[in-house]
CSV table of C-alpha atoms in Angstrom, one decimal:
chain,number,residue,atom,x,y,z
A,288,MET,CA,26.2,5.3,28.0
A,289,THR,CA,26.6,8.7,29.6
A,290,LYS,CA,25.9,9.4,33.3
A,291,HIS,CA,22.8,11.3,32.2
A,292,GLN,CA,21.5,8.3,30.2
A,293,GLN,CA,22.4,5.9,33.1
A,294,ILE,CA,20.2,8.0,35.4
A,295,LEU,CA,17.3,8.0,33.0
A,296,THR,CA,17.6,4.2,32.7
A,297,PHE,CA,17.7,3.8,36.5
A,298,ILE,CA,14.6,5.9,36.9
A,299,LYS,CA,12.7,3.9,34.3
A,300,ARG,CA,13.5,0.7,36.2
A,301,LEU,CA,12.1,2.0,39.5
A,302,ALA,CA,8.8,0.6,40.7
A,303,ILE,CA,5.7,2.7,39.9
A,304,GLY,CA,5.0,4.9,42.9
A,305,SER,CA,8.6,5.1,44.1
A,306,LYS,CA,9.8,8.5,45.3
A,307,VAL,CA,12.6,10.1,43.3
A,308,SER,CA,14.8,12.7,44.8
A,309,VAL,CA,18.0,14.5,43.8
A,310,ARG,CA,19.8,13.2,46.9
A,311,PHE,CA,18.6,9.6,46.4
A,312,ILE,CA,19.8,9.6,42.7
A,313,ALA,CA,23.1,11.2,43.6
A,314,LYS,CA,23.8,8.7,46.3
A,315,GLU,CA,22.7,5.6,44.4
A,316,LEU,CA,24.6,6.4,41.2
A,317,ASP,CA,27.5,8.4,42.7
A,318,VAL,CA,26.8,11.5,40.6
A,319,SER,CA,26.6,15.2,41.5
A,320,GLU,CA,23.3,16.6,42.6
A,321,GLY,CA,23.4,19.0,39.6
A,322,THR,CA,23.6,16.0,37.2
A,323,ALA,CA,20.8,14.2,39.1
A,324,TYR,CA,18.6,17.3,39.1
A,325,ARG,CA,18.9,17.7,35.3
A,326,ALA,CA,18.1,14.0,34.6
A,327,ILE,CA,15.1,14.1,36.9
A,328,LYS,CA,13.8,17.2,35.1
A,329,GLU,CA,14.2,15.4,31.7
A,330,ALA,CA,12.5,12.3,33.1
A,331,GLU,CA,9.6,14.6,34.2
A,332,ALA,CA,9.4,16.1,30.7
A,333,LYS,CA,9.3,12.6,29.2
A,334,GLY,CA,6.5,11.5,31.5
A,335,PHE,CA,8.5,9.0,33.7
A,336,VAL,CA,8.1,11.0,36.9
A,337,ARG,CA,5.7,13.6,38.2
A,338,SER,CA,6.2,16.3,40.9
A,339,ILE,CA,3.2,16.3,43.3
A,340,PRO,CA,2.9,19.2,45.8
A,341,LYS,CA,3.5,18.2,49.4
A,342,VAL,CA,4.4,14.7,48.2
A,343,GLY,CA,7.5,15.0,46.1
A,344,THR,CA,8.6,13.5,42.8
A,345,ILE,CA,7.0,10.1,42.1
A,346,ARG,CA,7.8,7.5,39.4
A,347,ILE,CA,4.7,7.1,37.3
A,348,GLU,CA,3.7,4.9,34.4
A,349,GLY,CA,4.4,7.0,31.4
A,350,VAL,CA,2.1,7.0,28.3
A,351,LYS,CA,3.5,4.8,25.6
A,352,GLU,CA,4.6,6.9,22.7
A,353,ARG,CA,2.9,5.8,19.6
A,354,GLN,CA,5.2,5.1,16.7
A,355,ILE,CA,4.2,6.3,13.3
A,356,GLU,CA,3.9,2.8,12.0
A,357,ASP,CA,1.4,1.8,14.7
A,358,LEU,CA,-2.2,1.1,13.5
A,359,THR,CA,-5.0,0.4,15.8
A,360,LEU,CA,-7.3,-2.6,15.1
A,361,ARG,CA,-10.1,-0.1,14.4
A,362,GLU,CA,-7.9,1.5,11.7
A,363,VAL,CA,-7.0,-1.9,10.3
A,364,SER,CA,-10.7,-2.8,10.0
A,365,GLN,CA,-11.4,0.4,8.2
A,366,ILE,CA,-8.4,-0.1,5.8
A,367,ALA,CA,-9.5,-3.6,5.0
A,368,GLU,CA,-13.1,-2.5,4.7
A,369,GLY,CA,-13.9,-5.2,7.3
A,370,VAL,CA,-16.7,-6.1,9.6
A,371,VAL,CA,-15.9,-6.5,13.3
A,372,ILE,CA,-17.2,-9.8,14.5
A,373,CYS,CA,-16.3,-9.4,18.1
A,374,GLY,CA,-14.0,-7.5,20.4
A,375,PHE,CA,-15.5,-4.0,19.9
A,376,ASP,CA,-14.1,-2.8,23.3
A,377,TYR,CA,-10.5,-3.6,22.2
A,378,LEU,CA,-10.3,-1.9,18.8
A,379,ASP,CA,-8.1,0.8,20.1
A,380,ARG,CA,-5.3,-1.7,20.7
A,381,SER,CA,-2.3,-1.6,18.2
A,382,PRO,CA,-1.1,-5.0,17.0
A,383,ASN,CA,2.6,-5.3,17.8
A,384,LYS,CA,3.1,-7.6,14.8
A,385,PHE,CA,1.3,-8.6,11.6
A,386,LEU,CA,1.5,-12.3,10.6
A,387,ILE,CA,0.2,-14.0,7.5
A,388,ALA,CA,-0.8,-17.6,8.2
A,389,ALA,CA,0.8,-19.1,5.1
A,390,MET,CA,2.5,-22.0,6.8
A,391,GLU,CA,1.9,-25.2,8.8
A,392,ILE,CA,0.8,-24.7,12.4
A,393,ASP,CA,4.0,-26.3,13.7
A,394,SER,CA,6.0,-23.6,12.0
A,395,MET,CA,4.0,-20.7,13.5
A,396,ASP,CA,5.3,-20.9,17.1
A,397,ARG,CA,8.4,-18.9,16.3
A,398,PHE,CA,6.4,-16.0,14.8
A,399,LEU,CA,3.3,-15.8,17.0
A,400,GLU,CA,3.3,-13.6,20.1
A,401,ASP,CA,0.9,-11.8,22.4
A,402,GLY,CA,-0.8,-8.8,20.8
A,403,ALA,CA,-0.2,-9.9,17.2
A,404,LEU,CA,-2.7,-9.7,14.4
A,405,CYS,CA,-2.9,-12.8,12.2
A,406,ILE,CA,-4.2,-12.5,8.6
A,407,VAL,CA,-5.8,-15.9,7.7
A,408,GLY,CA,-8.4,-17.4,5.4
A,409,ASN,CA,-10.9,-20.2,6.3
A,410,ARG,CA,-8.5,-22.4,8.2
A,411,GLN,CA,-10.3,-23.0,11.5
A,412,ASP,CA,-7.4,-25.0,13.0
A,413,VAL,CA,-5.1,-22.0,12.5
A,414,GLN,CA,-7.8,-19.5,13.8
A,415,MET,CA,-8.2,-21.5,17.0
A,416,TYR,CA,-4.4,-21.9,17.4
A,417,VAL,CA,-3.8,-18.1,16.9
A,418,LEU,CA,-6.5,-17.2,19.5
A,419,LYS,CA,-5.0,-19.5,22.1
A,420,HIS,CA,-1.8,-17.6,21.7
A,421,ASN,CA,-3.6,-14.3,22.5
A,422,ALA,CA,-3.4,-12.9,19.0
A,423,SER,CA,-6.4,-11.3,17.1
A,424,LEU,CA,-7.7,-12.4,13.7
A,425,LEU,CA,-8.2,-10.7,10.4
A,426,ILE,CA,-10.2,-13.3,8.3
A,427,THR,CA,-10.0,-12.7,4.6
A,428,GLY,CA,-12.2,-13.7,1.7
A,429,GLY,CA,-15.5,-12.6,3.4
A,430,LEU,CA,-15.6,-16.0,5.2
A,431,GLU,CA,-17.7,-16.3,8.4
A,432,PRO,CA,-15.8,-17.7,11.4
A,433,ASP,CA,-17.3,-20.7,13.3
A,434,GLU,CA,-19.2,-20.1,16.6
A,435,GLU,CA,-16.4,-22.0,18.4
A,436,VAL,CA,-13.8,-19.5,17.1
A,437,VAL,CA,-15.9,-16.5,18.0
A,438,ALA,CA,-16.6,-17.9,21.5
A,439,LEU,CA,-12.8,-18.4,22.1
A,440,ALA,CA,-12.1,-14.8,20.9
A,441,ARG,CA,-14.7,-13.4,23.3
A,442,GLN,CA,-13.3,-15.5,26.2
A,443,ASN,CA,-9.8,-14.3,25.6
A,444,GLN,CA,-10.9,-10.7,24.9
A,445,LEU,CA,-9.6,-10.7,21.4
A,446,VAL,CA,-10.8,-9.1,18.1
A,447,ILE,CA,-12.0,-10.8,15.0
A,448,ILE,CA,-12.3,-8.7,11.8
A,449,GLN,CA,-13.8,-10.1,8.6
A,450,SER,CA,-12.7,-8.6,5.3
A,451,PRO,CA,-14.3,-9.2,1.9
A,452,TYR,CA,-10.9,-9.1,0.1
A,453,ASP,CA,-8.4,-11.9,-0.4
A,454,THR,CA,-5.2,-12.2,1.7
A,455,PHE,CA,-2.9,-10.6,-0.9
A,456,SER,CA,-5.2,-7.6,-1.4
A,457,VAL,CA,-5.6,-7.0,2.4
A,458,THR,CA,-1.9,-7.2,2.9
A,459,THR,CA,-1.3,-4.7,0.1
A,460,MET,CA,-3.9,-2.3,1.6
A,461,ILE,CA,-2.3,-2.4,5.0
A,462,ASN,CA,1.2,-1.9,3.5
A,463,ARG,CA,-0.1,1.0,1.5
A,464,ALA,CA,-1.6,2.6,4.6
A,465,LEU,CA,1.7,2.3,6.5
A,466,TYR,CA,3.6,3.7,3.6
A,467,ASP,CA,1.3,6.7,3.4
A,468,ARG,CA,1.9,7.4,7.1
A,469,LEU,CA,5.6,7.2,6.6
A,470,ILE,CA,5.7,9.7,3.7
A,471,GLN,CA,3.5,12.1,5.6
A,472,LYS,CA,5.8,12.0,8.6
A,473,GLU,CA,6.9,15.6,9.4
A,474,LEU,CA,10.5,16.6,9.6
A,475,ILE,CA,12.0,16.9,13.0
A,476,LEU,CA,12.0,20.5,14.1
A,477,VAL,CA,14.2,22.3,16.6
A,478,GLU,CA,11.2,22.7,18.9
A,479,ASP,CA,10.8,18.9,19.0
A,480,ILE,CA,14.2,18.3,20.6
A,481,MET,CA,15.4,21.5,22.2
A,482,VAL,CA,16.0,21.8,25.9
A,483,LYS,CA,13.4,24.2,27.2
A,484,ASP,CA,14.6,24.4,30.8
A,485,VAL,CA,17.6,26.5,30.1
A,486,SER,CA,20.3,27.5,32.5
A,487,TYR,CA,21.3,31.1,31.7
A,488,LEU,CA,23.1,34.2,33.1
A,489,THR,CA,21.8,37.7,33.2
A,490,VAL,CA,23.6,40.8,31.9
A,491,ASP,CA,24.5,41.9,35.5
A,492,ALA,CA,26.2,38.5,36.3
A,493,THR,CA,29.9,38.1,36.9
A,494,VAL,CA,32.5,35.5,36.1
A,495,ASP,CA,32.1,34.2,39.6
A,496,ASP,CA,28.4,33.6,38.8
A,497,TRP,CA,29.4,31.7,35.7
A,498,ARG,CA,31.7,29.5,37.9
A,499,LYS,CA,29.0,28.8,40.4
A,500,LEU,CA,26.4,27.9,37.7
A,501,SER,CA,29.0,25.7,35.9
A,502,GLN,CA,29.6,23.8,39.1
A,503,THR,CA,25.9,23.3,39.7
A,504,THR,CA,25.0,22.2,36.2
A,505,ASP,CA,28.2,20.6,34.9
A,506,HIS,CA,27.9,22.8,31.8
A,507,SER,CA,30.3,25.5,30.5
A,508,ARG,CA,28.2,27.4,27.9
A,509,PHE,CA,25.3,29.6,29.0
A,510,PRO,CA,23.1,32.1,27.1
A,511,VAL,CA,23.2,35.7,28.5
A,512,VAL,CA,19.8,37.5,28.7
A,513,ASP,CA,18.5,40.8,29.9
A,514,ASN,CA,15.7,41.3,32.4
A,515,ASP,CA,13.1,40.7,29.6
A,516,MET,CA,14.8,37.4,28.6
A,517,MET,CA,16.0,39.0,25.4
A,518,LEU,CA,19.2,37.2,24.2
A,519,THR,CA,22.3,39.4,24.3
A,520,GLY,CA,25.1,36.8,23.9
A,521,ILE,CA,26.6,33.5,25.0
A,522,VAL,CA,29.5,32.8,27.3
A,523,SER,CA,31.8,29.8,27.5
A,524,ALA,CA,34.8,28.5,29.5
A,525,LEU,CA,37.1,29.9,26.8
A,526,ASP,CA,35.6,33.4,27.2
A,527,VAL,CA,36.1,33.5,31.0
A,528,ALA,CA,39.5,31.9,31.0
A,529,GLY,CA,42.0,34.1,32.9
A,530,ALA,CA,39.3,36.7,33.8
A,531,ASP,CA,38.9,38.1,37.3
A,532,VAL,CA,35.9,36.7,39.2
A,533,LYS,CA,34.4,40.1,39.5
A,534,THR,CA,34.6,40.7,35.7
A,535,ARG,CA,31.2,41.3,34.2
A,536,ILE,CA,29.9,38.6,31.9
A,537,VAL,CA,28.9,41.2,29.2
A,538,ASP,CA,32.6,42.2,29.0
A,539,VAL,CA,33.8,38.7,28.0
A,540,MET,CA,30.8,37.0,26.4
A,541,SER,CA,30.4,36.5,22.6
A,542,THR,CA,27.7,38.7,21.1
A,543,ASN,CA,27.2,36.4,18.1
A,544,PRO,CA,25.9,33.1,19.2
A,545,PHE,CA,24.5,30.6,16.7
A,546,LEU,CA,20.8,31.6,16.7
A,547,VAL,CA,18.0,29.3,15.4
A,548,GLY,CA,14.2,29.4,15.4
A,549,ARG,CA,11.8,26.9,16.9
A,550,ASP,CA,10.5,25.9,13.5
A,551,ASP,CA,13.9,25.3,11.8
A,552,PRO,CA,14.4,21.8,10.5
A,553,VAL,CA,17.0,19.9,12.5
A,554,THR,CA,18.5,18.4,9.3
A,555,HIS,CA,19.4,21.9,8.1
A,556,ILE,CA,20.6,23.1,11.5
A,557,SER,CA,22.8,20.0,12.1
A,558,ARG,CA,24.6,20.5,8.8
A,559,ILE,CA,25.5,24.1,9.8
A,560,MET,CA,26.6,23.0,13.3
A,561,VAL,CA,28.9,20.3,11.8
A,562,TRP,CA,30.1,22.6,9.0
A,563,GLU,CA,30.8,25.6,11.2
A,564,GLY,CA,31.9,23.8,14.3
A,565,TRP,CA,29.0,25.0,16.6
A,566,GLU,CA,28.5,22.8,19.7
A,567,ILE,CA,25.5,24.8,20.9
A,568,ALA,CA,22.6,26.6,19.1
A,569,VAL,CA,20.5,29.1,21.0
A,570,VAL,CA,16.8,29.0,20.2
A,571,ALA,CA,15.0,32.3,20.3
A,572,ASP,CA,11.6,33.6,19.4
A,573,GLN,CA,11.6,37.3,18.3
A,574,GLY,CA,14.9,37.7,20.1
A,575,LYS,CA,13.7,36.1,23.4
A,576,LEU,CA,15.4,33.0,24.7
A,577,ILE,CA,13.1,29.9,24.7
A,578,GLY,CA,15.5,27.0,24.5
A,579,ILE,CA,18.9,25.6,23.7
A,580,LEU,CA,20.1,22.8,21.3
A,581,SER,CA,23.4,20.9,21.6
A,582,LEU,CA,25.0,18.8,18.9
A,583,GLN,CA,24.5,15.8,21.3
A,584,ASP,CA,20.7,16.5,21.2
A,585,VAL,CA,20.8,16.4,17.4
A,586,ILE,CA,22.7,13.1,17.4
A,587,GLU,CA,20.3,11.5,19.9
A,588,ALA,CA,17.4,12.6,17.8
A,589,TYR,CA,18.9,11.0,14.7
A,590,GLN,CA,19.4,7.8,16.7
A,591,GLN,CA,15.7,7.7,17.4
A,592,VAL,CA,14.9,8.4,13.8
A,593,GLN,CA,17.1,5.5,12.7
A,594,LYS,CA,14.8,3.1,14.6
A,595,GLN,CA,11.9,4.0,12.2
A,596,PRO,CA,11.5,1.7,9.3
A,597,GLN,CA,11.5,4.5,6.7
A,598,PHE,CA,15.0,5.5,7.8
A,599,GLY,CA,17.6,4.7,5.1
A,600,GLU,CA,15.2,5.0,2.2
A,601,THR,CA,16.9,8.1,1.0
A,602,VAL,CA,17.6,8.9,-2.6
A,603,ASP,CA,21.3,8.2,-2.1
A,604,ASN,CA,20.7,4.8,-0.5
A,605,LEU,CA,18.0,3.8,-3.1
A,606,VAL,CA,20.4,4.7,-6.0
A,607,LEU,CA,23.3,2.8,-4.5
A,608,SER,CA,21.2,-0.2,-3.3
A,609,GLY,CA,22.2,-2.3,-6.4
A,610,PHE,CA,25.9,-1.5,-6.3
A,611,ARG,CA,28.6,-3.6,-4.8
A,612,TYR,CA,32.3,-3.3,-3.9
A,613,VAL,CA,35.0,-4.4,-6.2
A,614,ASP,CA,38.3,-5.8,-4.9
A,615,ASP,CA,40.7,-3.0,-5.9
A,616,ALA,CA,44.0,-2.7,-4.0
A,617,GLU,CA,44.7,0.8,-5.3
A,618,HIS,CA,41.4,2.7,-5.4
A,619,LEU,CA,37.8,2.5,-4.1
A,620,THR,CA,35.7,0.9,-6.8
A,621,ILE,CA,32.0,0.0,-6.9
A,622,GLU,CA,30.0,-1.5,-9.7
A,623,GLY,CA,26.3,-1.9,-10.5
A,624,GLU,CA,23.6,-1.8,-13.2
A,625,ILE,CA,21.7,1.2,-14.5
A,626,THR,CA,18.1,0.3,-13.7
A,627,ASN,CA,14.8,1.6,-15.1
A,628,ALA,CA,14.4,3.8,-12.0
A,629,MET,CA,17.7,5.6,-12.9
A,630,VAL,CA,17.0,6.7,-16.4
A,631,ASN,CA,15.5,9.9,-18.0
A,632,ASP,CA,12.8,10.2,-20.6
A,633,TYR,CA,15.2,9.2,-23.3
A,634,GLY,CA,16.2,5.8,-21.7
A,635,SER,CA,19.7,7.0,-20.7
A,636,ALA,CA,21.0,7.3,-17.2
A,637,SER,CA,19.9,10.5,-15.6
A,638,CYS,CA,22.6,13.1,-15.1
A,639,GLY,CA,21.5,13.6,-11.5
A,640,VAL,CA,21.7,9.8,-10.8
A,641,ILE,CA,25.2,9.6,-12.3
A,642,VAL,CA,26.4,12.6,-10.2
A,643,THR,CA,24.9,11.0,-7.1
A,644,VAL,CA,26.7,7.7,-7.7
A,645,MET,CA,30.0,9.4,-8.4
A,646,ASN,CA,29.7,11.7,-5.4
A,647,MET,CA,28.8,8.8,-3.1
A,648,ALA,CA,31.7,6.7,-4.4
A,649,GLY,CA,34.1,9.6,-3.6
A,650,TYR,CA,32.6,9.9,-0.1
A,651,ILE,CA,32.8,6.2,0.5
A,652,GLY,CA,36.3,6.2,-0.8
A,653,LEU,CA,37.4,8.9,1.7
A,654,ARG,CA,35.9,7.1,4.6
A,655,LYS,CA,36.5,3.4,3.7
A,656,LYS,CA,39.7,3.5,1.6
A,657,TYR,CA,41.6,6.6,2.8
A,658,ARG,CA,40.2,6.8,6.4
A,659,LEU,CA,39.3,10.5,6.0
A,660,ASP,CA,36.1,12.1,7.4
A,661,ALA,CA,35.0,14.8,5.0
A,662,ILE,CA,32.0,16.7,3.6
A,663,THR,CA,31.6,17.3,-0.1
A,664,GLU,CA,32.2,21.0,-0.9
A,665,ASN,CA,32.1,21.0,-4.7
A,666,PHE,CA,31.5,18.4,-7.4
A,667,THR,CA,32.3,19.2,-11.1
A,668,LEU,CA,31.1,16.9,-13.8
A,669,TYR,CA,33.2,17.5,-17.0
A,670,GLN,CA,32.5,14.5,-19.1
A,671,LEU,CA,29.3,12.5,-19.6
A,672,GLN,CA,28.2,10.1,-22.3
A,673,PRO,CA,24.7,8.5,-22.6
A,674,ILE,CA,24.5,5.3,-20.7
A,675,ALA,CA,21.7,2.9,-21.6
A,676,VAL,CA,19.4,1.2,-19.2
A,677,GLY,CA,20.7,-2.3,-18.2
A,678,THR,CA,24.3,-1.2,-18.7
A,679,GLU,CA,26.8,-2.5,-16.1
A,680,ILE,CA,29.0,0.4,-14.9
A,681,LYS,CA,32.1,0.6,-12.7
A,682,VAL,CA,32.8,3.7,-10.6
A,683,THR,CA,36.3,4.4,-9.3
A,684,ALA,CA,37.4,7.1,-6.9
A,685,LYS,CA,41.0,8.2,-7.0
A,686,LEU,CA,42.6,10.5,-4.4
A,687,LEU,CA,44.6,13.2,-6.1
A,688,LEU,CA,45.5,15.7,-3.5
A,689,VAL,CA,45.3,16.0,0.3
A,690,ALA,CA,45.8,19.5,1.8
A,691,LYS,CA,45.4,20.6,5.4
A,692,ARG,CA,41.7,21.2,5.2
A,693,HIS,CA,40.7,20.0,1.7
A,694,CYS,CA,41.2,17.1,-0.6
A,695,ASN,CA,40.5,16.4,-4.3
A,696,ILE,CA,39.2,13.1,-5.7
A,697,GLU,CA,38.8,12.2,-9.3
A,698,VAL,CA,35.9,9.9,-10.0
A,699,GLU,CA,35.5,7.9,-13.2
A,700,VAL,CA,32.6,5.9,-14.6
A,701,THR,CA,33.6,3.2,-17.1
A,702,VAL,CA,31.7,0.7,-19.2
A,703,LYS,CA,33.9,-2.2,-20.4
A,704,ASP,CA,37.0,-0.2,-19.6
A,705,ALA,CA,35.8,2.8,-21.7
A,706,VAL,CA,35.4,6.1,-19.7
A,707,VAL,CA,31.8,7.4,-20.0
A,708,ALA,CA,31.8,9.9,-17.2
A,709,LYS,CA,34.4,11.8,-15.2
A,710,GLY,CA,34.2,14.3,-12.4
A,711,LEU,CA,36.3,16.1,-9.8
A,712,MET,CA,35.1,16.1,-6.2
A,713,THR,CA,36.5,18.6,-3.6
A,714,ALA,CA,35.8,17.8,0.0
A,715,ARG,CA,36.5,19.6,3.3
A,716,ILE,CA,38.4,17.3,5.7
A,717,GLY,CA,37.2,16.9,9.3
A,718,ASP,CA,39.4,17.5,12.3
A,719,LYS,CA,40.5,13.8,12.8
A,720,LYS,CA,41.3,10.8,10.7
A,721,LEU,CA,38.9,7.9,11.2
A,722,VAL,CA,40.2,5.0,13.2
A,723,GLY,CA,39.4,1.3,13.3
């Protein structure tokens, strides 16, 4: 964990109402005041603290960010076309867990938790047990709950929803609603993760100004703007190295920074940053500086995306989900079956699917077998025979050539030792070999 992340964690753990100051953070965590200041500003942007005039910066109770898979009990009742029996005042709560009561009561302890929603039929014993554990009820089959059950729900301030559908149908409807939300999730844009409070230098600044700003912020790269905040360049430690302190920044800065827009998708920008070696992207709107984006910001954004349940359901992962590794001392080899989802209208394996499998086998081979970090630059398919659905295939990646910045891999697809597809993959090698 970086110093910056440690400070944010420290602030989150402070009691609500505590005063937060740069000097306090710097002293408690033994960091520079510049580092403490930046972390407090980010905490304010995230809603952990608030600056109050004549009072100072105070730790506040931030608003819980709603995850895309969160459904309120009101939405659940609408999805299941249910009737709310009690708990109208609590319908805006989001259940933290869905549970189907398809087990004996003794086995439910490990699954039940406060704030859950239990989907159950006409099992009064289960209904009472669930309510005693502070979980709400979704009763299926259009069955009326007993007065004793309703009374307990009201006493514990819980919700009871009655749906006319059976348990399987209700579960399917909820799953479908969650899935629809996930596929409607928008791409992460630059504006979503960029740093808006940017440290910058003006065109009349000197190298001495750069050094002072670098010491204050612990950063080394700064955008350079004119009096109207129009971007003119970017300056780094490499640019000012060896220059006199009185040298003007405009005389040493780079006039061609990596420029992006606020609405650019992060997935596209990240590929360019990795491919071209950019550590910083400057965000501008009609030439005016509005933010900055670092490669670290992109990595942290992807770490958050990975926590979402839809992450990993990419085309590549879905295609390779049925494949497994083969013990091969010489080459990287995987094998699997051509499924119905992988064929074209003629019942043969789709060309796109085969290329995906071959390319991924080459990529996995580079990382797992040959300990090389690389990005596919070109893939040429020069042999392909029809492969019927249900056929077991074996895909083998063979390293042919390793140059300074590139490598070539031959990938073969075989069926019962007969070659049915062959391709050549060219990849650009990263700066370092993978370790561990």
